[in-house]
Coordinates of C-alpha atoms in Angstrom, one line a residue:
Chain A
X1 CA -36.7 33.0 -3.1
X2 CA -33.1 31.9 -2.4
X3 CA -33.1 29.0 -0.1
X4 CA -30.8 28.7 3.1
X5 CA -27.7 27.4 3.5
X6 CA -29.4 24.7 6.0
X7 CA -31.7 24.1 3.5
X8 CA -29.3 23.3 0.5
X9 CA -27.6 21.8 2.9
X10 CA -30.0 19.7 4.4
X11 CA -31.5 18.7 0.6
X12 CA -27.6 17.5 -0.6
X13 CA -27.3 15.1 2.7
X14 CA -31.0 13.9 1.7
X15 CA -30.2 13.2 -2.1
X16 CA -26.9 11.5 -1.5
X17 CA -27.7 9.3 2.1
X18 CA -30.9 8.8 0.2
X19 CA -33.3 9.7 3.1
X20 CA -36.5 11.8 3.8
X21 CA -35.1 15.3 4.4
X22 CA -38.3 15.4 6.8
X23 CA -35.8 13.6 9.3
X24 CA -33.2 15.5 9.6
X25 CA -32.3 17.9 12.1
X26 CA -29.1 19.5 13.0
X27 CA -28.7 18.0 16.2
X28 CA -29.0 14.5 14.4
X29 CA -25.7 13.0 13.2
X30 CA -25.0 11.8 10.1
X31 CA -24.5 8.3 11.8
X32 CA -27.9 8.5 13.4
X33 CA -29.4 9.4 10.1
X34 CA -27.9 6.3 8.6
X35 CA -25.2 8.0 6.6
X36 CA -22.0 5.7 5.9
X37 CA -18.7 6.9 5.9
X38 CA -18.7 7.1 1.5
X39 CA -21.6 8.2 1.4
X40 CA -20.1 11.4 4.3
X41 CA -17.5 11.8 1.6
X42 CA -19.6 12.4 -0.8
X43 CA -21.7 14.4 0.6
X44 CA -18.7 16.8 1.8
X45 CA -17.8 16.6 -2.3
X46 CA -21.1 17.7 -3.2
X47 CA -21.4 20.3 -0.6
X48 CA -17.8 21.8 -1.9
X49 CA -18.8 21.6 -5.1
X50 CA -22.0 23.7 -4.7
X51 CA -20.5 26.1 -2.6
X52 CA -17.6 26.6 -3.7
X53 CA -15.9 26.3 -0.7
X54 CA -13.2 23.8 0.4
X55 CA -14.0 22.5 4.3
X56 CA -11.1 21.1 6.5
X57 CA -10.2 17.5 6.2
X58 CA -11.2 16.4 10.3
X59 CA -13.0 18.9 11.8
X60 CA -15.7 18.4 12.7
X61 CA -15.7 14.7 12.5
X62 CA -17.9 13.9 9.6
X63 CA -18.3 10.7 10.6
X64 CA -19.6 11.3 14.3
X65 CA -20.6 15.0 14.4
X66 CA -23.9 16.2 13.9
X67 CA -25.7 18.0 10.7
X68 CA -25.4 21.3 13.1
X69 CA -21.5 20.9 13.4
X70 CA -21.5 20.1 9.5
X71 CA -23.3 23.2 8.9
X72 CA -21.0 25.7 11.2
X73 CA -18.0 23.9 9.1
X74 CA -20.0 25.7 5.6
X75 CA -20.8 28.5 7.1
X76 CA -17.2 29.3 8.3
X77 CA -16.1 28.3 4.8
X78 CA -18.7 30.4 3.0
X79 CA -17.8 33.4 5.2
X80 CA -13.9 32.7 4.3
X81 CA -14.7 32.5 0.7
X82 CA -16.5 35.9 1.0
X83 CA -13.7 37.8 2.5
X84 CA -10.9 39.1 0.3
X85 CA -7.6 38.0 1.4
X86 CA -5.4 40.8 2.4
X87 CA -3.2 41.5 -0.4
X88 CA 0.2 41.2 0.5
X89 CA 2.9 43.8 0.1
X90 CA 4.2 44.2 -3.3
X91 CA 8.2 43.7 -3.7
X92 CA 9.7 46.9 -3.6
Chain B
X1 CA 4.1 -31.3 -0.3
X2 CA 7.2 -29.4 -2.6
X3 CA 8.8 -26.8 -0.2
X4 CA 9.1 -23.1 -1.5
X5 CA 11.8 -21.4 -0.8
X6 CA 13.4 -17.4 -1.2
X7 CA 16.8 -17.1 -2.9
X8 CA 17.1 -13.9 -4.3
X9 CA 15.6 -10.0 -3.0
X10 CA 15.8 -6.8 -4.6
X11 CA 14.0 -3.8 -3.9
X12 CA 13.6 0.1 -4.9
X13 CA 11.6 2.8 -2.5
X14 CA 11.8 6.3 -1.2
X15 CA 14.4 4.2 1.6
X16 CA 17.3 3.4 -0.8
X17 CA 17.6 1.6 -4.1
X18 CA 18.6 -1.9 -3.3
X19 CA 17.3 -4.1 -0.6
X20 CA 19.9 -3.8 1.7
X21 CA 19.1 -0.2 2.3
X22 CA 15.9 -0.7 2.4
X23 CA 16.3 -2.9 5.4
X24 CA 18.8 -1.1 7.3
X25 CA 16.6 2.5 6.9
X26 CA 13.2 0.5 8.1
X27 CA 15.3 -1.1 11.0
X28 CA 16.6 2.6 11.8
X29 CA 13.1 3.7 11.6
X30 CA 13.9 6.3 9.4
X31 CA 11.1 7.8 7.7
X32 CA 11.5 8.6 3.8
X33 CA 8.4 10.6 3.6
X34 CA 9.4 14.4 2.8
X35 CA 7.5 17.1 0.4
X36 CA 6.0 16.0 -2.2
X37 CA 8.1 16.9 -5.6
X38 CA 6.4 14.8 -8.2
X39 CA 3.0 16.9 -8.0
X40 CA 3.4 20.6 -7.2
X41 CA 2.7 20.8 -3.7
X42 CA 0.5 24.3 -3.8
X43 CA -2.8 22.2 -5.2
X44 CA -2.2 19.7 -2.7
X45 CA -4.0 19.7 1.0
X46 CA -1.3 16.8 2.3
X47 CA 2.2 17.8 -0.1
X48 CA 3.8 15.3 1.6
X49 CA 5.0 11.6 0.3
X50 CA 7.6 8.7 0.4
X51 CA 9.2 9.4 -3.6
X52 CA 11.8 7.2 -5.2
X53 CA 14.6 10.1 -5.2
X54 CA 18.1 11.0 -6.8
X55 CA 17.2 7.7 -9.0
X56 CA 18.5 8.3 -13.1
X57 CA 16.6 5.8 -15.6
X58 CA 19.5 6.5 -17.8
X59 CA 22.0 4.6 -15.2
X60 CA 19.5 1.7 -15.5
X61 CA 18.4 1.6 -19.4
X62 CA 18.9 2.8 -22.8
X63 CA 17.0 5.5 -24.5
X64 CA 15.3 2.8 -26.3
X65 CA 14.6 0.9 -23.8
X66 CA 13.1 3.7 -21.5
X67 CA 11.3 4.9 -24.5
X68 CA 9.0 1.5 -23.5
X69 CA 9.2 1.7 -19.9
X70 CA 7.3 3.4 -17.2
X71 CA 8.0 4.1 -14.2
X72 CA 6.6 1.4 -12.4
X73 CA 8.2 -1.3 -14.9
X74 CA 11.2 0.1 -14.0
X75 CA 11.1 0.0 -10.5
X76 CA 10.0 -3.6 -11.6
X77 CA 13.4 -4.4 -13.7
X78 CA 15.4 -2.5 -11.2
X79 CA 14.7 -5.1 -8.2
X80 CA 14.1 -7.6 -10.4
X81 CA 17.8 -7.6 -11.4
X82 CA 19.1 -7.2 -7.9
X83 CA 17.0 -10.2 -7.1
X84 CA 18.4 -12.7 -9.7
X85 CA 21.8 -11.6 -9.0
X86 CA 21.5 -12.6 -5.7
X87 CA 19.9 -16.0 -6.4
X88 CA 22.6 -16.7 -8.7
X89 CA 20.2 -18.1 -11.1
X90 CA 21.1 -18.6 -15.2
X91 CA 17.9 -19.0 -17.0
X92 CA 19.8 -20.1 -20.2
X93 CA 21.0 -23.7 -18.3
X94 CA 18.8 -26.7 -17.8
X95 CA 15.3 -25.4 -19.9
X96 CA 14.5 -22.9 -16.8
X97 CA 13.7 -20.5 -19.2
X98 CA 10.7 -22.6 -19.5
X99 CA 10.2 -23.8 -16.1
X100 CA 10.3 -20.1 -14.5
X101 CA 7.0 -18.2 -14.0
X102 CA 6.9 -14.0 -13.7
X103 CA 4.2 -12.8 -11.4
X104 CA 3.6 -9.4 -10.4
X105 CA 1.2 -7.0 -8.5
X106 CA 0.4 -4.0 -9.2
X107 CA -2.6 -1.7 -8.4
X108 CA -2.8 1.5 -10.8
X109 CA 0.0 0.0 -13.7
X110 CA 1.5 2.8 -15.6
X111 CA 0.2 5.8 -13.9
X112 CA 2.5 8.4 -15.3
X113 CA 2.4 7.4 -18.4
X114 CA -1.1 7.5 -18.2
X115 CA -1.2 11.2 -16.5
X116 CA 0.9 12.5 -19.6
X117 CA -0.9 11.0 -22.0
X118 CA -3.9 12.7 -20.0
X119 CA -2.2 16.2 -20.1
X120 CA -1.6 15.5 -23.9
X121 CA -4.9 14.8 -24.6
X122 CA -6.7 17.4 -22.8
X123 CA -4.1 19.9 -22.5
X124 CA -2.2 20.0 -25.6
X125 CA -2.4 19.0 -29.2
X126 CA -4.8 15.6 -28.4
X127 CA -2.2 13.9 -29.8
X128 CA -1.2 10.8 -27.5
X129 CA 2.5 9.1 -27.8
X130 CA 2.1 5.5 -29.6
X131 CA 3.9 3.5 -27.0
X132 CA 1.3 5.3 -24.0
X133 CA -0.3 1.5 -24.3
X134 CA 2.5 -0.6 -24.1
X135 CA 3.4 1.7 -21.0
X136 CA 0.5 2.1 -19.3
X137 CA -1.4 -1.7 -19.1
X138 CA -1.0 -3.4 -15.8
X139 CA 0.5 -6.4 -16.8
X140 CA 4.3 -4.4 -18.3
X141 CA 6.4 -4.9 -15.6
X142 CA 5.8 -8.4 -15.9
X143 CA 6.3 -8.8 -19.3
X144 CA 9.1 -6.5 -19.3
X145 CA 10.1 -9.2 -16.6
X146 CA 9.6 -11.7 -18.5
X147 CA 11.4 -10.0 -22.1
X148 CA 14.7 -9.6 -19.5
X149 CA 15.5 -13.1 -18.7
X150 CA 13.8 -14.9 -21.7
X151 CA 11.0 -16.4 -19.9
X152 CA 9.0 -18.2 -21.2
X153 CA 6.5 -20.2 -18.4
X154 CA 3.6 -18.0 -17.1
X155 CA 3.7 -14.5 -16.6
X156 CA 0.8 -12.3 -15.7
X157 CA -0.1 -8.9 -13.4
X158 CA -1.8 -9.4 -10.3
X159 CA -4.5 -6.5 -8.8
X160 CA -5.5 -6.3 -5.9
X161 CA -4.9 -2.8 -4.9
X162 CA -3.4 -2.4 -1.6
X163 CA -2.7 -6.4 -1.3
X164 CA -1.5 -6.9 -5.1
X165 CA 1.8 -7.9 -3.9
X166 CA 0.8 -10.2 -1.5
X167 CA -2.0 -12.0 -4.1
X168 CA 0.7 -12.4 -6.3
X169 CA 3.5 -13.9 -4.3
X170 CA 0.8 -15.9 -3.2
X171 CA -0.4 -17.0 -6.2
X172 CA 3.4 -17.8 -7.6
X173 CA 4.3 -19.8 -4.1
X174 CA 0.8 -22.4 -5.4
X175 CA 2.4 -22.7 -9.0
X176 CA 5.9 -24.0 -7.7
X177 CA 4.0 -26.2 -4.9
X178 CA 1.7 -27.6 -7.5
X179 CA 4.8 -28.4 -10.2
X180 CA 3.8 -26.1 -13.0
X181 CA 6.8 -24.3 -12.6
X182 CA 10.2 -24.4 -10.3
X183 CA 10.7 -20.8 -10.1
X184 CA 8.9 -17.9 -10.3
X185 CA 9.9 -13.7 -10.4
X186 CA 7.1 -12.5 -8.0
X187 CA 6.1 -9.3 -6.2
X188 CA 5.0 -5.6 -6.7
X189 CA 5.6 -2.4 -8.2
X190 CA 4.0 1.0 -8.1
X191 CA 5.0 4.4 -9.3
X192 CA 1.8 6.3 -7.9
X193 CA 2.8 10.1 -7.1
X194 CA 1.0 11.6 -9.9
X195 CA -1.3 14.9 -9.9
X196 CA -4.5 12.9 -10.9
X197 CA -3.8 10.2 -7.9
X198 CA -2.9 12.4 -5.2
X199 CA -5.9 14.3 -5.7
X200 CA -8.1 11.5 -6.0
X201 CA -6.7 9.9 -2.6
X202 CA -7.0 13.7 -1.0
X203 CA -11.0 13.6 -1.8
X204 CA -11.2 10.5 -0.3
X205 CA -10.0 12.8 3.0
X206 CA -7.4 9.8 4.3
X207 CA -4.4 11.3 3.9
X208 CA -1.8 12.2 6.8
X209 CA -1.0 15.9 6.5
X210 CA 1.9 15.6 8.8
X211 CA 3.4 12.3 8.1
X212 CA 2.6 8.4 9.2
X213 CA 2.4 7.4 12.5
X214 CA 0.3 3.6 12.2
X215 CA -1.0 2.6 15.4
X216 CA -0.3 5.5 17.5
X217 CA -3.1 8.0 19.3
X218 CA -2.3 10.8 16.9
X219 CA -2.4 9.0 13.2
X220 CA -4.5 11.1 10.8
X221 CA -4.1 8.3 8.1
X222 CA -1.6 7.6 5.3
X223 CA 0.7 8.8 3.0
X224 CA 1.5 7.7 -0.3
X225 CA 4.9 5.6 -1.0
X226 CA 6.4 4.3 -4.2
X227 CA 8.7 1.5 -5.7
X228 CA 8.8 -2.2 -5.7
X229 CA 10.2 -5.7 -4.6
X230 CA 10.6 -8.6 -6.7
X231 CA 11.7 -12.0 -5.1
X232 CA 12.9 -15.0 -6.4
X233 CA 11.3 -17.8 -5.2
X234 CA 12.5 -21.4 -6.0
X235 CA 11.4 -25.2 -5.3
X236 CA 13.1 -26.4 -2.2
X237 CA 14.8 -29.3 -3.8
X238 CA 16.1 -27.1 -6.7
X239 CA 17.5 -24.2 -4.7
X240 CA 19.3 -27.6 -2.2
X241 CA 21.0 -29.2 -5.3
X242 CA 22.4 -26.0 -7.0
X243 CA 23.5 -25.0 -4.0
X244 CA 21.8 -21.6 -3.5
X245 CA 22.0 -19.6 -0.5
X246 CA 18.0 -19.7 0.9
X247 CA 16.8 -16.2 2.4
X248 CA 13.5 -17.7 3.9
X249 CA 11.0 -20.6 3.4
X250 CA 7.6 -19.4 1.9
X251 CA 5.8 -21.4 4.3
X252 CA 2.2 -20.8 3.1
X253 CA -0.3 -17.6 2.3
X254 CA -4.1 -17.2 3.4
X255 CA -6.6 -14.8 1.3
X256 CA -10.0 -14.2 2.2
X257 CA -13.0 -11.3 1.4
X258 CA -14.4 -9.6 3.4
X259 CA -17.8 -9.5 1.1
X260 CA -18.7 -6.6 2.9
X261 CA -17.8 -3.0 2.0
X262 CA -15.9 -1.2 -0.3
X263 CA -13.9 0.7 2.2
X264 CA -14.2 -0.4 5.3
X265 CA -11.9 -2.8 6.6
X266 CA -13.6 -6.2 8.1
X267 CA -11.7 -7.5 11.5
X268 CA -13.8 -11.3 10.6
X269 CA -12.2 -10.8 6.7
X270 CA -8.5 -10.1 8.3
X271 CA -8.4 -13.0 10.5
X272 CA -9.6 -15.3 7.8
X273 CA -6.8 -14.4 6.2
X274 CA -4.4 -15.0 8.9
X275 CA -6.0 -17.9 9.9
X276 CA -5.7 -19.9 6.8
X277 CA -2.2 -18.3 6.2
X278 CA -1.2 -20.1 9.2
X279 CA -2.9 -22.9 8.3
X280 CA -1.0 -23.0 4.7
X281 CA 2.0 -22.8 6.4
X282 CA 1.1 -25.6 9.1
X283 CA 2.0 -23.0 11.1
X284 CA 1.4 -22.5 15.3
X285 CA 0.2 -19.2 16.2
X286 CA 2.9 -19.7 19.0
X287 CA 5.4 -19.7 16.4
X288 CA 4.8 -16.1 15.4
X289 CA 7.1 -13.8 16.1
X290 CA 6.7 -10.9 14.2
X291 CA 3.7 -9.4 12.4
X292 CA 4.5 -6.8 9.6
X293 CA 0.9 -5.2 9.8
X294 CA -0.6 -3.7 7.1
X295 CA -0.7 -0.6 9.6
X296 CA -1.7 1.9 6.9
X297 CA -2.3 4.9 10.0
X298 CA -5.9 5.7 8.5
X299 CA -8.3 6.1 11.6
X300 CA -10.3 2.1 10.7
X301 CA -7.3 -0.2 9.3
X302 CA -5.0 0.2 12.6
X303 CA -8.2 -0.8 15.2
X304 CA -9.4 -3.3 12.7
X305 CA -6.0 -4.7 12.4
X306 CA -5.2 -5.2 15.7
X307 CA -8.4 -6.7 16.8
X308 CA -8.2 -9.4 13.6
X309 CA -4.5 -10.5 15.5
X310 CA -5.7 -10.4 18.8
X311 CA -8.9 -12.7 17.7
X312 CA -6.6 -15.2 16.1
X313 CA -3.8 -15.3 18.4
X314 CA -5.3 -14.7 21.9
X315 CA -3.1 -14.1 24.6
X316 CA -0.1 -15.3 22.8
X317 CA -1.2 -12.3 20.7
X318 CA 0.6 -10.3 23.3
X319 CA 4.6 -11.9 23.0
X320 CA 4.2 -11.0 19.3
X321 CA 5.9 -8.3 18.1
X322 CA 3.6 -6.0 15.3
X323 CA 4.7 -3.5 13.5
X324 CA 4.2 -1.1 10.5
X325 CA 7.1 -0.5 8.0
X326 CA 4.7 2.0 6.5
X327 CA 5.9 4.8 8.5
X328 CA 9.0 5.1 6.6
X329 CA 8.7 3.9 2.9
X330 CA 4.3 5.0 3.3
X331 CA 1.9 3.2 1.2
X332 CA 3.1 1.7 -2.4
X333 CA -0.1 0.2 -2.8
X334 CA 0.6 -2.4 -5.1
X335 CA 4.4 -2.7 -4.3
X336 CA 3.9 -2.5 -0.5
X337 CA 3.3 -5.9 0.7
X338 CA 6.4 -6.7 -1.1
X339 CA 8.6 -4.3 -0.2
X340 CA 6.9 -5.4 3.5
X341 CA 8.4 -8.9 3.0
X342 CA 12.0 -7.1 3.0
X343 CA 11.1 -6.2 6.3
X344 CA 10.0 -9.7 7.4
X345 CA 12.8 -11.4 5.9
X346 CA 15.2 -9.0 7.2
X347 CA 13.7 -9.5 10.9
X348 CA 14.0 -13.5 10.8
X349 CA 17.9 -13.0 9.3
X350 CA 19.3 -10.5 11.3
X351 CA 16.8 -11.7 14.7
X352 CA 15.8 -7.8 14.9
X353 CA 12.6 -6.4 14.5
X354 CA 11.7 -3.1 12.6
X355 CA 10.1 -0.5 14.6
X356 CA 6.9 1.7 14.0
X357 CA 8.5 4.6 13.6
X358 CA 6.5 8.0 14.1
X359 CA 5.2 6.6 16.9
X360 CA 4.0 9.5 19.8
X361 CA 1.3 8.1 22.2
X362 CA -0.3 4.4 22.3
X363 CA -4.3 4.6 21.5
X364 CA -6.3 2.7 23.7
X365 CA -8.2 1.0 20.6
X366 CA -4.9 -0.6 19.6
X367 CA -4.0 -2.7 22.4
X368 CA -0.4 -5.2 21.0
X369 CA 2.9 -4.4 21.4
X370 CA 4.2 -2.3 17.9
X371 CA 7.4 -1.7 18.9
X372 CA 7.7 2.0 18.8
X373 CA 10.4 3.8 17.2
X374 CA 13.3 1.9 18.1
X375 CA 14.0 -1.4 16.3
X376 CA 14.3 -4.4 19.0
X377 CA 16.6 -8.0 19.3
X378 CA 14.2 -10.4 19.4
X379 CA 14.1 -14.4 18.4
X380 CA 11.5 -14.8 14.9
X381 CA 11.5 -18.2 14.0
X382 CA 8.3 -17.4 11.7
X383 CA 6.8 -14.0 11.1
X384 CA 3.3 -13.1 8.8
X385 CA 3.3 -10.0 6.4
X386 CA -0.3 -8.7 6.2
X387 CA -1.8 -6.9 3.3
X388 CA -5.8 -5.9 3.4
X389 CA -7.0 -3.7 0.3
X390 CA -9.7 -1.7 -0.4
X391 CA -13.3 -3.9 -1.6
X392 CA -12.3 -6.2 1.3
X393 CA -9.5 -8.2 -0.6
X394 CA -6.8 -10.0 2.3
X395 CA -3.6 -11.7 1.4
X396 CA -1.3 -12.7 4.2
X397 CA 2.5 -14.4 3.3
X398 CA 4.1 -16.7 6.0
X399 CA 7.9 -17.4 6.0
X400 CA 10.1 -19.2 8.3
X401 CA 14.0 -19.7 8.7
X402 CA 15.6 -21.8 6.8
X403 CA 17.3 -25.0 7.7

């Protein structure tokens, strides 16, 4: 059974804030769940990395937003991934 | 106490290739930073930077000489040479050979040697060029320094990342107080705008995308710089008798840690610094009249930054004026507090004080006065250069008019 994108999501803040995933909701914020700014770095990183997605460099603001904001930021990057970019027009 | 004085200045960045240029484009406030052409800028989020340009190593050195030199050592030589022109010094006269120390900051070393040795090793034959060592350790520029001029005192590299400059101009104003040497060949060089850095900084997600704006409502952080500054510095007494035209006094320097965090800047670490800087220089904070802030633009230093002044200087901190030359030549990490003290010599000589250029809207977090855009007349009798580098590590220079 594939697991959600909250749930990967969710088990990479857990691993690299090193806290119980139990606590996390997505209206906490990375702040409230004790995550540091390096430790928000890495955590975008690892996120990247697993998705293979690239998420934009201030919005929303990792260090403030909440887990839900963090999550709309993968999702919009997954669903970009996922669509083809319009080829465009070959030289004539 | 001996006195410490500044008789010589040279200086290479993406503002000009001498120090007078230098000067003039940060009292202009015109920014160097354009696109990026060191690193391609298609892989990069931010392919913007401040790049040495339309410079030819050939017009500087030999084949055989460049053949030993990387960039950053010859950013080193280049200043370096401007500098002891200008001091009029002879090392060959008077055993000064021996009495001269060379101390230099830097906080990556040879980075493009060390990116092509890189792409040769991983990317081509595995076959790595035999002088990639002699090029890429930290300490080159200042033996390649040291090689120029025949000196023989003490020379060594100073790191200290962002405040390597600063640590080691520091560090070279204590060895002429303390009589170990009479003069010394001190500052900073970088040559940073590779592929491997840029990338690294851009993961770290504190890179301006647009350009630098330090202080101002709408910084999105910094962009990279390269070059250097090399000074020569000289006992008071020995500078007076040889009759040597004296730049500044190098009043004093204050260093601190913050002890704290790897990245996050400490306001208690800063004005430790500038504190005991002021201290070193037997310095009143009333007699401050400029501040060339480190001002790097990222989202923490600027708030931090100003908050450190404030604390030490109170209301006076308000009749200072603070600014960040970073806007124009960025960040040279370990050449930046030097090429900074350019800017805070040039504000005491000429009684004019470089702008923050870039500058849109004030933020309410940064409260002094940082003299937007347009450079102003102003009396400095004494100004402070600040330098605070990543792991917490502070150096602040103080200098004063001469006599």
């Amino acid at each position: 059974m594939t697991q959600t994108v909250e749930q990967q999501v969710f088990e990479i803040v857990a691993r690299l804030g090193g806290i119980d995933i139990a606590t996390i909701t997505p209206e906490s914020t990375l702040k409230d769940l004790g995550v540091d700014s390096l430790e928000a770095i890495e955590i975008i990183f690892d996120i990247e990395e697993h998705f293979g997605v690239t998420l934009p460099d201030r919005d929303p603001d990792f260090d403030n937003g909440s887990v839900q904001g963090l999550l709309n930021a993968v999702r919009q990057a997954i669903d970009a991934a996922a669509t083809p970019k319009a080829s465009a027009p070959s030289a004539a | 106490m001996r006195r410490v004085v500044i008789t010589g200045m040279g200086a290479i960045s993406a503002l000009g290739h001498d120090a007078p240029s230098c000067w003039r484009e940060m009292l202009a406030g015109r920014s160097a930073i354009g696109p990026i052409q060191a690193v391609a800028a298609e892989v990069l989020r931010a392919p913007i930077a401040a790049e040495v340009r339309g410079y030819d190593p050939l017009a500087h050195f030999d084949d055989k000489r460049l053949a030993l030199l990387d960039r950053v050592s010859q950013f080193a030589l280049v200043s370096a040479r401007e500098a002891v022109r200008q001091s009029g010094l002879d090392f060959e006269t008077d055993g000064l050979r021996d009495r001269t120390a060379v101390i230099v900051g830097t906080a990556v070393g040879g980075e493009t040697s060390n990116a092509e040795a890189s792409r040769r090793l991983y990317g081509e034959n595995g076959r790595v060029h035999p002088f990639t060592i002699v090029r890429v350790m930290a300490n080159a520029p200042a033996c390649q320094l040291s090689i120029e001029y025949g000196v023989t005192g003490p020379a060594f590299a100073v790191v200290s990342a962002c405040a390597s400059s600063n640590h080691a101009l520091a560090q070279a104003l204590q060895m002429i107080r303390g009589g170990s040497v009479d003069v010394a060949l001190s500052g900073g060089a970088e040559a940073c705008i590779t592929l491997g850095l840029t990338k690294a900084w851009e993961a770290m997600r504190v890179l301006a995308e647009d350009t630098c704006r330090p202080f101002c409502l709408q910084r999105r952080g910094l962009v990279l710089g390269e070059g250097a500054a090399i000074f020569v510095l000289e006992e008071y007494e020995h500078a007076r008798r040889r009759g040597a035209t004296i730049l500044a006094e190098f009043a004093g320097a204050g260093m601190s840690s913050d002890a704290s965090d790897i990245v996050l800047p400490s306001q208690a670490g800063a004005a430790n610094a500038i504190r005991r800087a002021l201290a070193d220089a037997r310095l009143a904070p009333e007699s401050i009249g400029y501040i060339n802030a480190h001002g790097t633009a990222t989202p923490l230093n600027d708030p931090t930054e100003s908050r450190a002044i404030r604390e030490v200087f109170g209301a006076h901190a308000d009749t200072i004026a603070v600014s960040s030359t970073k806007a124009v030549h960025g960040h040279a990490l370990g050449a930046a507090g030097a090429l900074e003290l350019i800017a805070a010599i040039g504000a005491l000589n000429e009684q004019a004080v470089p702008p923050t250029a870039n500058f849109i809207d004030p933020d309410p977090q940064c409260d002094l006065d940082y003299v937007p855009n347009i450079a102003r007349e102003r009396r400095v009798d004494a100004a402070l250069s600040n330098s605070f580098a990543f792991g917490g590590l502070n150096a602040v220079l103080a200098i004063r008019r001469a006599e």
